[in-house]
Short mmCIF file of C-alpha atoms and ligand atoms in Angstrom, two decimals:
data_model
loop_
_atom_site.label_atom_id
_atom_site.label_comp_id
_atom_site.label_asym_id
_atom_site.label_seq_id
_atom_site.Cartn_x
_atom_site.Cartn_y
_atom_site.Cartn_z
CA UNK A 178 7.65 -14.48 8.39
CA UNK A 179 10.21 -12.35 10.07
CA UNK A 180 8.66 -9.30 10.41
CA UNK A 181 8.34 -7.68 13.74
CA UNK A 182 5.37 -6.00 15.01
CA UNK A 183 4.76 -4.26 18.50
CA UNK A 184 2.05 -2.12 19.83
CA UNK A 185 1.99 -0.16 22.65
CA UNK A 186 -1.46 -0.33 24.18
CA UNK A 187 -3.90 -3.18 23.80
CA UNK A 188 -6.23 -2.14 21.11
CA UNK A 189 -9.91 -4.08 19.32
CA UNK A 190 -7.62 -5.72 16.85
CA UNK A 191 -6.07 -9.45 16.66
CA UNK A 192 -2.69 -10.27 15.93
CA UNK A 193 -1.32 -9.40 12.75
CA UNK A 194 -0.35 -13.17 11.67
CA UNK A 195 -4.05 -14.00 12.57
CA UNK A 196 -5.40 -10.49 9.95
CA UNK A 197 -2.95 -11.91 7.26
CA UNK A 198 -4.26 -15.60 7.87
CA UNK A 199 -5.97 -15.50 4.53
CA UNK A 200 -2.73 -14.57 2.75
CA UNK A 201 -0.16 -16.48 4.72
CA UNK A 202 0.08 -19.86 2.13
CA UNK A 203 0.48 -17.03 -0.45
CA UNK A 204 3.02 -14.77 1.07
CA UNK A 205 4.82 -17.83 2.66
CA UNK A 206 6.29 -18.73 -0.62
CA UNK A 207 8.50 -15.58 -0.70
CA UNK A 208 10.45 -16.83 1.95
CA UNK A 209 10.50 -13.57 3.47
CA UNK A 210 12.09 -14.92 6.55
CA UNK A 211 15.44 -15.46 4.63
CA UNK A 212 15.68 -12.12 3.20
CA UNK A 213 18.13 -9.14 4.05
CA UNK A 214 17.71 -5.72 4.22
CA UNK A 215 18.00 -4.27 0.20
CA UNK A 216 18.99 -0.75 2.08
CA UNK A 217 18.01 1.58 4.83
CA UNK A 218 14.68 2.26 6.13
CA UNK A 219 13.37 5.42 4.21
CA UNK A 220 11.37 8.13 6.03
CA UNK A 221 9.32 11.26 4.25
CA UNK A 222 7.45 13.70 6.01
CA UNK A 223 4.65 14.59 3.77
CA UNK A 224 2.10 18.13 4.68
CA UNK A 225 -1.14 16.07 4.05
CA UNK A 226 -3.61 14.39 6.63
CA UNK A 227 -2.83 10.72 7.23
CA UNK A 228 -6.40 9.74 5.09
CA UNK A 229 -5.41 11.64 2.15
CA UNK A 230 -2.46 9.19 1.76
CA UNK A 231 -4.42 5.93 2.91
CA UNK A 232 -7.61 7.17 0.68
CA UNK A 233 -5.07 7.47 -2.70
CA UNK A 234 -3.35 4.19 -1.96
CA UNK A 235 -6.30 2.54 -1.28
CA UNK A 236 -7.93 2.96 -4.81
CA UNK A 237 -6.31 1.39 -8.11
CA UNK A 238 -8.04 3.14 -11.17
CA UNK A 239 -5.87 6.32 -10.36
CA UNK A 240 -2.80 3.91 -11.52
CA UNK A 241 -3.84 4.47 -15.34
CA UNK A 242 -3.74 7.93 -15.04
CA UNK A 243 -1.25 8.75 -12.34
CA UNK A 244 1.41 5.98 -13.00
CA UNK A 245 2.35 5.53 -16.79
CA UNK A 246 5.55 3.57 -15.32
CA UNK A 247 3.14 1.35 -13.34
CA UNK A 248 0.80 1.20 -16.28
CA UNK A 249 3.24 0.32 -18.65
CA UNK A 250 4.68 -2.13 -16.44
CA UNK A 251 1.21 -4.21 -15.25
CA UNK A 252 -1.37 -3.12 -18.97
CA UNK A 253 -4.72 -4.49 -17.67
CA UNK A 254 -4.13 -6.73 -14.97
CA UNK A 255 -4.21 -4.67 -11.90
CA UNK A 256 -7.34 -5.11 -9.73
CA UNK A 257 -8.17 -4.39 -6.30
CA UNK A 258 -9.91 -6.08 -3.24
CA UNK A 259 -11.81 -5.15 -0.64
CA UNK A 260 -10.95 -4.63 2.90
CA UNK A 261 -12.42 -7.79 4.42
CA UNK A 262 -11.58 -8.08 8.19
CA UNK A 263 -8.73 -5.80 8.16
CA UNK A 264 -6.48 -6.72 4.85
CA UNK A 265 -7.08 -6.38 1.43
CA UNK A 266 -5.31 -7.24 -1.35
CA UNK A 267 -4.33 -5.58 -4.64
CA UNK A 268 -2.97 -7.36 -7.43
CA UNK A 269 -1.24 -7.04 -10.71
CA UNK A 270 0.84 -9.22 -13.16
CA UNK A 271 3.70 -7.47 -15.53
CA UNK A 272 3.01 -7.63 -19.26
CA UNK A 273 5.54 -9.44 -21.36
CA UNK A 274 4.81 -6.78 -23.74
CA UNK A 275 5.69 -3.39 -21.37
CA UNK A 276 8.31 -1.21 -22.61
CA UNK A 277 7.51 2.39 -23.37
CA UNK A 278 9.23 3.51 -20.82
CA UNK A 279 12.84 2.90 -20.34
CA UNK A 280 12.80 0.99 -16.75
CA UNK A 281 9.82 -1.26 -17.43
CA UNK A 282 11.26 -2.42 -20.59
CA UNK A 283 14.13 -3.36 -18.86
CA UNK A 284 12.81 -4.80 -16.08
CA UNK A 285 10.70 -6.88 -17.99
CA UNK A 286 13.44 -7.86 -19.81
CA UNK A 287 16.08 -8.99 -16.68
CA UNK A 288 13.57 -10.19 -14.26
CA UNK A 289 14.01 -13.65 -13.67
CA UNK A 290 11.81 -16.67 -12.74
CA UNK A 291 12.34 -16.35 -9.10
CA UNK A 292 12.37 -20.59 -8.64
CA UNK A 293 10.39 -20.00 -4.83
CA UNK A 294 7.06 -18.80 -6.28
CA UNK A 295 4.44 -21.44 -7.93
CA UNK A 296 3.24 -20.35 -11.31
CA UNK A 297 0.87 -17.49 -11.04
CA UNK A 298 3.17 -15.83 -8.61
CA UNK A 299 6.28 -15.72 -10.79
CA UNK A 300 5.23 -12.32 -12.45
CA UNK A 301 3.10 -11.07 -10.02
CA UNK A 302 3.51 -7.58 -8.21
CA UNK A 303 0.83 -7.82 -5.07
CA UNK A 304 -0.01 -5.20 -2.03
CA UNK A 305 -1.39 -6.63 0.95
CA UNK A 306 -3.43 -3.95 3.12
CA UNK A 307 -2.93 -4.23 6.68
CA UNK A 308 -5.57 -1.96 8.23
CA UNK A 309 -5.17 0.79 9.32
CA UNK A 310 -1.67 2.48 7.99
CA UNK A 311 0.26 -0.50 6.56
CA UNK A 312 0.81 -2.34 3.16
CA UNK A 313 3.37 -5.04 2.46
CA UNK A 314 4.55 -5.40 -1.25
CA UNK A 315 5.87 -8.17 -2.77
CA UNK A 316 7.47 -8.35 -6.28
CA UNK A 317 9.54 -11.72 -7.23
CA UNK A 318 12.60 -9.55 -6.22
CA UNK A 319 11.63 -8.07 -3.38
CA UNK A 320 9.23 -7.82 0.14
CA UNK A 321 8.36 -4.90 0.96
CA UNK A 322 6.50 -2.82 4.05
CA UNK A 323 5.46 0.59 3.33
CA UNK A 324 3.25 3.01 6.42
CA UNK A 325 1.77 6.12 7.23
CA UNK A 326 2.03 7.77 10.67
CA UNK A 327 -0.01 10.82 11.43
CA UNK A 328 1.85 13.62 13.23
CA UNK A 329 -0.50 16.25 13.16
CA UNK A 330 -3.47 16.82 11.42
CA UNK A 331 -1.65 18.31 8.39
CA UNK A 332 1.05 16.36 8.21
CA UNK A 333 2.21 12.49 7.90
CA UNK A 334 5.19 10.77 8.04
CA UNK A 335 5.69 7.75 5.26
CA UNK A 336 8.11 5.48 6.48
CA UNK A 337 8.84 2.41 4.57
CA UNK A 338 12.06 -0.42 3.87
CA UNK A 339 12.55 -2.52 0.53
CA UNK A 340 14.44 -7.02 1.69
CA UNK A 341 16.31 -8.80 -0.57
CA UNK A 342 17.42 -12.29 -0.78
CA UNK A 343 20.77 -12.89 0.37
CA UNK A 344 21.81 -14.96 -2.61
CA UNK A 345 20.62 -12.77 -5.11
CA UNK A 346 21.67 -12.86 -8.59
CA UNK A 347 23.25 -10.13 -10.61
CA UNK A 348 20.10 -10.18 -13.00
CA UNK A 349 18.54 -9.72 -9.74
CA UNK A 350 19.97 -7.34 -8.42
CA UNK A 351 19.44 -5.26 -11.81
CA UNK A 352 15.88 -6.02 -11.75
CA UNK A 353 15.89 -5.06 -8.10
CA UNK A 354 17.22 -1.50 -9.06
CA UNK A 355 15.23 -0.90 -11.83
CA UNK A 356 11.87 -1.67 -9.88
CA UNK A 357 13.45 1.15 -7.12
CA UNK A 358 13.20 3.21 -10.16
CA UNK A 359 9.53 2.66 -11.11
CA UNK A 360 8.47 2.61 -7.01
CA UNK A 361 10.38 5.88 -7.00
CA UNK A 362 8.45 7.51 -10.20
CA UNK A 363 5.69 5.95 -8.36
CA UNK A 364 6.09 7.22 -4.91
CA UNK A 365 6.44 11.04 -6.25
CA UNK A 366 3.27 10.84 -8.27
CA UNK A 367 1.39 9.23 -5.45
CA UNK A 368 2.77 12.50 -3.12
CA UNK A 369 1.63 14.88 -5.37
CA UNK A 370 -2.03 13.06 -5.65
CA UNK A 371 -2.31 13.40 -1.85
CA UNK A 372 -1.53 16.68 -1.64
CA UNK A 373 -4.65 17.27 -4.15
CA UNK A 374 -6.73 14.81 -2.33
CA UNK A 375 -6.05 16.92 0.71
CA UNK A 376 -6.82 20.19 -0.64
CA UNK A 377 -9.94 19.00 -2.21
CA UNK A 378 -11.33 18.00 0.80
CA UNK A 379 -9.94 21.40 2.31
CA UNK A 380 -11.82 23.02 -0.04
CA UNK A 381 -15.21 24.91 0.48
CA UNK A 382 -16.93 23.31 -2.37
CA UNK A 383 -16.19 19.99 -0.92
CA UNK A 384 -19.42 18.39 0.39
CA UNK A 385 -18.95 14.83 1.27
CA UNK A 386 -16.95 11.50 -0.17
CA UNK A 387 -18.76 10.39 -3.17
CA UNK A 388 -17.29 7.45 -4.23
CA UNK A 389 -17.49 5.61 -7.73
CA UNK A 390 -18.48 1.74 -7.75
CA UNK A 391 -13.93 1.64 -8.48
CA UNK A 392 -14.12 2.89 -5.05
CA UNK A 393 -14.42 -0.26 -2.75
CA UNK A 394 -10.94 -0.18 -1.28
CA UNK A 395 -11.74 3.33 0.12
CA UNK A 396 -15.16 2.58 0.86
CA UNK A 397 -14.31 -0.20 3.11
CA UNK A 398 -11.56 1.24 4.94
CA UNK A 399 -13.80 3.76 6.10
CA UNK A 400 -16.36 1.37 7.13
CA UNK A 401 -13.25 -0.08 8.88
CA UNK A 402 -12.90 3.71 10.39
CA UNK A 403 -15.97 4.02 11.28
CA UNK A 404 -16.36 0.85 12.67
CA UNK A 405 -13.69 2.01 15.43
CA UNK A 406 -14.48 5.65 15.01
CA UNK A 407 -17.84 5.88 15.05
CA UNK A 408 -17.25 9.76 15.86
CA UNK A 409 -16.10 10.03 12.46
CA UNK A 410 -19.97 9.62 11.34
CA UNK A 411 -20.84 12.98 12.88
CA UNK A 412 -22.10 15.77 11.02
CA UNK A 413 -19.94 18.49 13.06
CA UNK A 414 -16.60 17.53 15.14
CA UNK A 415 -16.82 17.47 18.75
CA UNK A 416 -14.82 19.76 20.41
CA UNK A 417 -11.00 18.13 20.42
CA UNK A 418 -11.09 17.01 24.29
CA UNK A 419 -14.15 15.23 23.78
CA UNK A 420 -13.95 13.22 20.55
CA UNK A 421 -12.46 9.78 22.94
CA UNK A 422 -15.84 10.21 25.15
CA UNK A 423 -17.91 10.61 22.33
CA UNK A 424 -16.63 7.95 20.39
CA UNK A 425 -16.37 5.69 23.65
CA UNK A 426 -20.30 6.56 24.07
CA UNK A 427 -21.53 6.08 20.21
CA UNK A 428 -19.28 2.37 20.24
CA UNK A 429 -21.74 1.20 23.10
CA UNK A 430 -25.10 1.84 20.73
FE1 FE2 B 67 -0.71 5.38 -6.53
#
């Protein structure tokens, strides 16, 4: 759907169109093939651990208290879904009735039946999780890939790039820049929740993940983890040079 993917080494997982299978009629309708870049691929170093970022993201009931743009913008219909074989899904509709803050109101206002999408698509805002570090967004604007490399263990680079259709209109294109405002608003607030995610697990009164029933999305990427990384179920961390023998030994059991 014109998106390019390469790895480097052969790894346990299949082919990104086959992960996606169960969202490809969905996603196919956005055409995504057609689309242009909106702008330039964005980069942001970021001075948490990779999982702080992937364990906020991954979780939706933060998005009534972290995101009043986001919350304004989609009222009660956000939900999430599990990671199931590597993807997940999270979904949310806007609400014809959004508008305490300036940019949803507008939005909500300009945003245009986008004449590609069937019905229940035509307000929808969706994030497809591609395990481990990726998400692609679509909006009836907009596609969207957003990812998180780690470079160290305290810090992780976000990297992330916003297509476009090429015959957009200029409602479009207003709608286009007013959702770059709310992802912005967004984006910051997210930041700021890693960095507390991170420091709470920092922390020396931090004992273990307990996880509310909201949870699922994180629980199941860390099954997903620790499905690969079976290391990661270790009480106390092998020393650095032997965490690949260790984990290579516990994936035989
Ligand atoms: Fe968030």
């Amino acid at each position: 759907m014109g998106f390019v993917f390469i790895r480097f080494a052969k790894g346990p997982q299949a082919s990104v169109a086959e992960i996606m299978a169960p969202f490809a009629e969905e996603l196919r309708h956005y055409q995504s093939e057609t689309m242009v870049p909106a702008g330039e691929i964005f980069t942001q170093k970021t001075p948490v651990n990779w999982k702080s970022v992937r364990d906020v993201d991954n979780e939706g009931y933060h998005v009534a208290m972290a995101h009043p743009a986001l919350q304004d913008l989609y009222g009660q219909t956000y939900y999430d879904e599990p990671f199931v074989n590597g993807v997940c899904r999270s979904f949310a509709t806007y609400n014809p009735h959004a508008g305490r803050r300036w940019s949803v109101r507008n939005y909500v206002r300009i945003s245009q039946d986008n004449p590609r999408l069937p019905e229940h698509l035509k307000k929808a805002w969706i994030y497809y999780g591609l395990f481990p570090n990726c998400v692609i967004a679509v909006t009836p604007e907009t596609v969207q890939f957003y990812q998180e490399f780690p470079i160290s263990r305290n810090e992780t680079m976000l990297r992330g790039a916003v297509y476009r259709y090429k015959d957009e209109t200029r409602e479009q294109e207003a709608a286009r820049y007013l959702q770059m405002r709310i992802d912005r608003d967004t984006l910051s607030e997210d930041v700021q929740l890693t960095i507390w995610s991170n420091e709470a697990m920092a922390s020396k009164s931090f004992g273990n993940f307990y996880l509310s029933d909201l949870e699922y999305g994180v629980r199941t990427h860390h099954d997903h983890l620790r499905r690969v990384l079976p290391v990661m179920t270790l009480e106390q961390a092998p020393e650095e040079k032997e965490v690949a023998v260790v984990n290579a030994r516990m994936r035989l059991r």
